[in-house]
Amino acid sequence: MADEYQETPAPAEEPAQIPVTQEPVAAPVAAPVAAAPAPAPVAGGPDIEDSVFQQTNLPFNFKDDAKQGWDLFWNKIRMPMIITAVIFFLISGVLYGILNAVYPIPYNWFLTQIRAIIIMIPMLFVMGWGLGSLYKIVILGVTGHENIQWKEVIMDMKQHYVPLTELYIIFQLATQIGGWIYIGGLAVQFLMMLAFPLLVDRPSLGPIPAVKASAKAAITWWRDLLVYFVIELCLIMVGAIVAGVGLLFTFPVYLAMNVALVQKIFGLVTQQTGNPVTQV
């Protein structure tokens, strides 16, 4: 019996296998697949849709818009507009005068163009902010805000200094280069005539989309917008006759006509969001 017992030795116990709790190799938890980020909405309102450019029978009327622009300027925004314009025109005038004295006019066409660009550079970093401030005053006036404070508007536009400056640089360089091709400069100005008021009204839009939207609008309604453009050029020329002083009275109408076009075509988001820099 003992022999039998020895013949059948108990199988050596294999070390109890501790269940290797393999941490469930959960199908790689696909890190929450961040759905393709939705396009960033434009501050204060929706992005500009293609349907905007399919509108018909828009109420273009340059006579009414020019008259309303003058009434708006004279009755509501005269002082903030004049003060803001004088501040920025003085700054740019001083810069231009200094650089004009430092760099005499060369007797060479190419060097003359280079000189024009050099003289323009310092103003590029001032006038975008200034033009943005002027457009903002007009937009606030058009949308019914009262007691517009020029200091607060300038500070408000300072927050958007970079995109405004980028747009002004794009505008000036494109106009300068376009000017080398016969009337290319005027063509550039026509295509970009709504870019500034669009960017001021929708700061998150960005300078390039603002330029694209303006150009698309100018091409879509070219007959109507060309009439506005010619009238605006006349306003600028008439204002420049009296040593430039007349611009203080004609330039606001020019700005108001462009704002009226933006309002007709794209709508203004400023009126939906209000603005903290005014006392309504």
Short mmCIF file of C-alpha atoms in Angstrom, two decimals:
data_model
loop_
_atom_site.label_atom_id
_atom_site.label_comp_id
_atom_site.label_asym_id
_atom_site.label_seq_id
_atom_site.Cartn_x
_atom_site.Cartn_y
_atom_site.Cartn_z
CA MET A 1 0.00 0.00 0.00
CA ALA A 2 2.82 2.25 0.84
CA ASP A 3 4.34 1.42 -2.52
CA GLU A 4 1.12 2.14 -4.25
CA TYR A 5 0.90 5.34 -2.39
CA GLN A 6 4.34 6.32 -3.54
CA GLU A 7 3.59 5.39 -7.11
CA THR A 8 0.91 7.91 -7.29
CA PRO A 9 2.56 11.00 -5.97
CA ALA A 10 0.36 13.95 -5.68
CA PRO A 11 1.02 16.23 -8.57
CA ALA A 12 3.22 19.02 -7.53
CA GLU A 13 1.09 21.93 -6.85
CA GLU A 14 1.79 24.65 -9.26
CA PRO A 15 2.05 27.92 -7.55
CA ALA A 16 -1.35 29.33 -7.43
CA GLN A 17 -1.52 31.64 -10.32
CA ILE A 18 -2.59 34.91 -9.07
CA PRO A 19 -5.04 36.08 -11.58
CA VAL A 20 -3.14 38.66 -13.36
CA THR A 21 -5.70 41.26 -13.43
CA GLN A 22 -4.71 42.65 -16.71
CA GLU A 23 -6.08 45.99 -16.54
CA PRO A 24 -8.70 45.76 -19.13
CA VAL A 25 -6.98 46.78 -22.17
CA ALA A 26 -9.94 48.78 -22.91
CA ALA A 27 -10.01 49.47 -26.52
CA PRO A 28 -7.89 52.52 -26.41
CA VAL A 29 -10.27 54.88 -24.95
CA ALA A 30 -10.23 57.09 -27.85
CA ALA A 31 -9.62 60.27 -26.05
CA PRO A 32 -12.89 61.95 -26.47
CA VAL A 33 -12.65 62.54 -30.09
CA ALA A 34 -12.77 66.21 -30.15
CA ALA A 35 -15.23 66.79 -32.83
CA ALA A 36 -13.83 68.98 -35.46
CA PRO A 37 -13.92 72.37 -33.81
CA ALA A 38 -16.77 74.40 -35.05
CA PRO A 39 -15.73 77.55 -36.75
CA ALA A 40 -15.18 80.26 -34.21
CA PRO A 41 -18.18 82.52 -34.19
CA VAL A 42 -17.70 86.16 -34.88
CA ALA A 43 -17.96 88.22 -31.73
CA GLY A 44 -21.36 89.72 -31.43
CA GLY A 45 -22.97 87.90 -34.32
CA PRO A 46 -22.87 85.03 -36.81
CA ASP A 47 -20.25 84.48 -39.45
CA ILE A 48 -20.86 85.99 -42.84
CA GLU A 49 -22.73 83.37 -44.84
CA ASP A 50 -22.66 82.98 -48.60
CA SER A 51 -26.39 83.66 -48.64
CA VAL A 52 -25.58 87.29 -47.83
CA PHE A 53 -24.29 87.71 -51.36
CA GLN A 54 -27.46 86.30 -52.89
CA GLN A 55 -29.70 89.09 -51.67
CA THR A 56 -31.63 91.08 -54.22
CA ASN A 57 -33.34 94.45 -54.29
CA LEU A 58 -31.19 95.98 -51.57
CA PRO A 59 -32.22 99.62 -50.89
CA PHE A 60 -29.15 101.38 -52.30
CA ASN A 61 -29.71 105.15 -52.39
CA PHE A 62 -26.56 107.24 -52.22
CA LYS A 63 -28.49 110.53 -51.94
CA ASP A 64 -30.38 109.43 -48.83
CA ASP A 65 -27.29 107.85 -47.31
CA ALA A 66 -25.19 110.96 -47.90
CA LYS A 67 -27.89 113.19 -46.39
CA GLN A 68 -28.36 110.92 -43.39
CA GLY A 69 -24.58 110.78 -42.97
CA TRP A 70 -24.40 114.57 -42.83
CA ASP A 71 -27.34 114.79 -40.42
CA LEU A 72 -25.76 112.16 -38.19
CA PHE A 73 -22.44 113.99 -38.18
CA TRP A 74 -23.82 117.45 -37.56
CA ASN A 75 -26.51 116.60 -35.02
CA LYS A 76 -25.06 113.67 -33.04
CA ILE A 77 -21.37 112.90 -33.48
CA ARG A 78 -19.80 116.19 -34.59
CA MET A 79 -17.58 116.82 -31.56
CA PRO A 80 -16.26 113.30 -30.95
CA MET A 81 -15.56 112.93 -34.67
CA ILE A 82 -13.70 116.23 -35.02
CA ILE A 83 -11.64 115.72 -31.85
CA THR A 84 -10.68 112.16 -32.79
CA ALA A 85 -9.84 113.14 -36.37
CA VAL A 86 -7.69 116.10 -35.27
CA ILE A 87 -5.76 113.93 -32.80
CA PHE A 88 -4.84 111.27 -35.34
CA PHE A 89 -4.36 113.63 -38.28
CA LEU A 90 -1.97 115.73 -36.19
CA ILE A 91 0.03 112.67 -35.18
CA SER A 92 0.28 111.41 -38.76
CA GLY A 93 0.98 114.93 -40.06
CA VAL A 94 3.88 115.41 -37.66
CA LEU A 95 5.35 112.01 -38.57
CA TYR A 96 4.97 112.74 -42.29
CA GLY A 97 6.56 116.18 -41.94
CA ILE A 98 9.59 114.82 -40.08
CA LEU A 99 10.20 111.99 -42.52
CA ASN A 100 9.56 114.20 -45.54
CA ALA A 101 12.31 116.52 -44.33
CA VAL A 102 14.72 113.69 -43.60
CA TYR A 103 14.28 111.94 -46.95
CA PRO A 104 14.46 114.47 -49.86
CA ILE A 105 12.74 113.56 -53.12
CA PRO A 106 15.20 111.61 -55.33
CA TYR A 107 15.44 112.09 -59.10
CA ASN A 108 14.62 108.48 -59.82
CA TRP A 109 11.20 106.86 -60.22
CA PHE A 110 12.07 103.66 -58.38
CA LEU A 111 13.73 105.48 -55.46
CA THR A 112 10.73 107.82 -55.29
CA GLN A 113 8.46 104.80 -54.77
CA ILE A 114 10.77 103.42 -52.08
CA ARG A 115 10.80 106.82 -50.38
CA ALA A 116 6.99 106.90 -50.42
CA ILE A 117 6.89 103.52 -48.67
CA ILE A 118 9.51 104.55 -46.07
CA ILE A 119 7.60 107.74 -45.25
CA MET A 120 4.40 105.76 -44.96
CA ILE A 121 5.71 103.14 -42.51
CA PRO A 122 5.39 105.07 -39.19
CA MET A 123 1.87 106.20 -40.11
CA LEU A 124 0.86 102.60 -40.74
CA PHE A 125 1.07 102.00 -37.00
CA VAL A 126 -1.13 104.95 -36.12
CA MET A 127 -3.77 105.42 -38.78
CA GLY A 128 -5.36 101.96 -38.55
CA TRP A 129 -6.23 102.70 -34.94
CA GLY A 130 -7.39 106.21 -35.84
CA LEU A 131 -9.57 105.14 -38.76
CA GLY A 132 -11.04 102.36 -36.63
CA SER A 133 -11.96 104.89 -33.93
CA LEU A 134 -13.67 107.17 -36.45
CA TYR A 135 -15.66 104.29 -37.93
CA LYS A 136 -16.66 103.16 -34.43
CA ILE A 137 -18.07 106.59 -33.62
CA VAL A 138 -20.13 106.51 -36.83
CA ILE A 139 -21.39 102.98 -36.15
CA LEU A 140 -22.40 103.89 -32.61
CA GLY A 141 -24.23 106.96 -33.93
CA VAL A 142 -26.00 104.95 -36.64
CA THR A 143 -27.14 102.35 -34.11
CA GLY A 144 -28.71 104.92 -31.80
CA HIS A 145 -26.14 105.36 -29.04
CA GLU A 146 -26.09 108.73 -27.33
CA ASN A 147 -23.41 110.82 -25.61
CA ILE A 148 -20.55 109.03 -27.35
CA GLN A 149 -17.30 109.62 -25.48
CA TRP A 150 -14.32 109.98 -27.83
CA LYS A 151 -11.75 109.00 -25.18
CA GLU A 152 -13.53 105.74 -24.41
CA VAL A 153 -13.95 104.94 -28.10
CA ILE A 154 -10.22 105.42 -28.73
CA MET A 155 -9.37 103.18 -25.76
CA ASP A 156 -11.93 100.61 -26.88
CA MET A 157 -10.39 100.48 -30.35
CA LYS A 158 -6.94 100.13 -28.80
CA GLN A 159 -8.00 96.62 -27.78
CA HIS A 160 -8.27 95.80 -31.49
CA TYR A 161 -5.08 97.64 -32.44
CA VAL A 162 -3.41 94.62 -34.08
CA PRO A 163 -6.15 93.62 -36.59
CA LEU A 164 -6.84 97.28 -37.41
CA THR A 165 -3.16 97.93 -38.06
CA GLU A 166 -2.83 94.76 -40.13
CA LEU A 167 -5.78 95.80 -42.27
CA TYR A 168 -4.41 99.31 -42.75
CA ILE A 169 -1.01 97.90 -43.80
CA ILE A 170 -2.69 95.54 -46.28
CA PHE A 171 -4.76 98.43 -47.65
CA GLN A 172 -1.85 100.83 -48.07
CA LEU A 173 0.55 98.31 -49.57
CA ALA A 174 -2.08 96.97 -51.97
CA THR A 175 -2.99 100.53 -53.00
CA GLN A 176 0.68 101.44 -53.46
CA ILE A 177 1.41 98.37 -55.56
CA GLY A 178 -1.86 98.71 -57.47
CA GLY A 179 -0.97 102.33 -58.21
CA TRP A 180 1.97 101.12 -60.30
CA ILE A 181 -0.53 99.53 -62.70
CA TYR A 182 -2.40 102.47 -64.17
CA ILE A 183 -5.64 102.78 -62.13
CA GLY A 184 -4.89 99.70 -60.05
CA GLY A 185 -4.80 101.78 -56.86
CA LEU A 186 -8.38 102.93 -57.36
CA ALA A 187 -9.45 99.36 -58.10
CA VAL A 188 -7.93 98.21 -54.81
CA GLN A 189 -9.68 100.99 -52.90
CA PHE A 190 -12.99 100.06 -54.52
CA LEU A 191 -12.67 96.38 -53.63
CA MET A 192 -11.67 97.16 -50.03
CA MET A 193 -14.09 100.03 -49.39
CA LEU A 194 -16.16 98.04 -46.84
CA ALA A 195 -13.34 96.14 -45.14
CA PHE A 196 -12.70 98.68 -42.37
CA PRO A 197 -16.29 99.25 -41.22
CA LEU A 198 -16.84 95.47 -41.36
CA LEU A 199 -13.80 94.80 -39.15
CA VAL A 200 -14.72 97.55 -36.70
CA ASP A 201 -18.25 96.19 -36.37
CA ARG A 202 -17.03 92.57 -36.10
CA PRO A 203 -13.51 92.66 -34.58
CA SER A 204 -13.22 88.85 -34.43
CA LEU A 205 -13.76 88.58 -38.17
CA GLY A 206 -10.11 89.31 -38.86
CA PRO A 207 -8.56 91.51 -41.56
CA ILE A 208 -8.30 88.93 -44.38
CA PRO A 209 -11.94 87.72 -44.12
CA ALA A 210 -13.02 91.38 -43.95
CA VAL A 211 -11.12 92.12 -47.17
CA LYS A 212 -12.60 89.05 -48.88
CA ALA A 213 -16.15 89.94 -47.83
CA SER A 214 -15.69 93.54 -48.98
CA ALA A 215 -14.29 92.47 -52.35
CA LYS A 216 -17.09 89.97 -52.85
CA ALA A 217 -19.71 92.60 -52.06
CA ALA A 218 -18.04 95.12 -54.41
CA ILE A 219 -18.08 92.55 -57.23
CA THR A 220 -21.64 91.36 -56.51
CA TRP A 221 -23.20 94.84 -56.46
CA TRP A 222 -20.54 96.60 -58.51
CA ARG A 223 -22.89 99.04 -60.26
CA ASP A 224 -24.40 100.39 -57.05
CA LEU A 225 -21.18 100.40 -55.05
CA LEU A 226 -19.27 102.06 -57.89
CA VAL A 227 -21.70 105.01 -57.70
CA TYR A 228 -21.05 105.30 -53.96
CA PHE A 229 -17.30 105.03 -54.55
CA VAL A 230 -17.25 107.85 -57.11
CA ILE A 231 -19.35 110.10 -54.85
CA GLU A 232 -17.00 109.36 -51.94
CA LEU A 233 -13.95 110.23 -54.05
CA CYS A 234 -15.59 113.55 -54.90
CA LEU A 235 -16.25 114.21 -51.21
CA ILE A 236 -12.58 113.58 -50.40
CA MET A 237 -11.37 115.86 -53.21
CA VAL A 238 -13.76 118.65 -52.25
CA GLY A 239 -12.72 118.34 -48.60
CA ALA A 240 -9.04 118.53 -49.53
CA ILE A 241 -9.46 121.80 -51.45
CA VAL A 242 -9.35 124.08 -48.40
CA ALA A 243 -5.93 123.06 -47.07
CA GLY A 244 -7.44 119.77 -46.00
CA VAL A 245 -9.66 121.43 -43.38
CA GLY A 246 -12.74 120.57 -45.41
CA LEU A 247 -12.03 116.91 -44.75
CA LEU A 248 -13.25 117.42 -41.19
CA PHE A 249 -16.71 117.93 -42.71
CA THR A 250 -16.69 115.66 -45.77
CA PHE A 251 -14.77 112.68 -44.39
CA PRO A 252 -17.49 111.82 -41.80
CA VAL A 253 -20.05 111.66 -44.62
CA TYR A 254 -17.71 109.35 -46.56
CA LEU A 255 -17.44 107.07 -43.50
CA ALA A 256 -21.20 107.16 -42.89
CA MET A 257 -21.93 106.12 -46.48
CA ASN A 258 -19.67 103.08 -46.11
CA VAL A 259 -21.31 102.17 -42.79
CA ALA A 260 -24.72 102.48 -44.47
CA LEU A 261 -23.56 100.00 -47.13
CA VAL A 262 -22.34 97.54 -44.49
CA GLN A 263 -25.67 97.87 -42.69
CA LYS A 264 -27.66 97.17 -45.88
CA ILE A 265 -25.54 94.23 -47.03
CA PHE A 266 -24.25 92.53 -43.88
CA GLY A 267 -26.21 94.09 -41.03
CA LEU A 268 -24.54 95.67 -37.99
CA VAL A 269 -23.91 93.49 -34.94
CA THR A 270 -23.08 96.51 -32.77
CA GLN A 271 -26.78 97.32 -32.41
CA GLN A 272 -27.41 93.79 -31.07
CA THR A 273 -24.67 93.84 -28.45
CA GLY A 274 -24.68 97.43 -27.29
CA ASN A 275 -21.43 99.06 -26.28
CA PRO A 276 -20.06 99.91 -22.84
CA VAL A 277 -18.28 103.04 -23.98
CA THR A 278 -21.43 105.07 -24.47
CA GLN A 279 -24.11 106.42 -22.26
CA VAL A 280 -27.45 105.58 -23.80
#
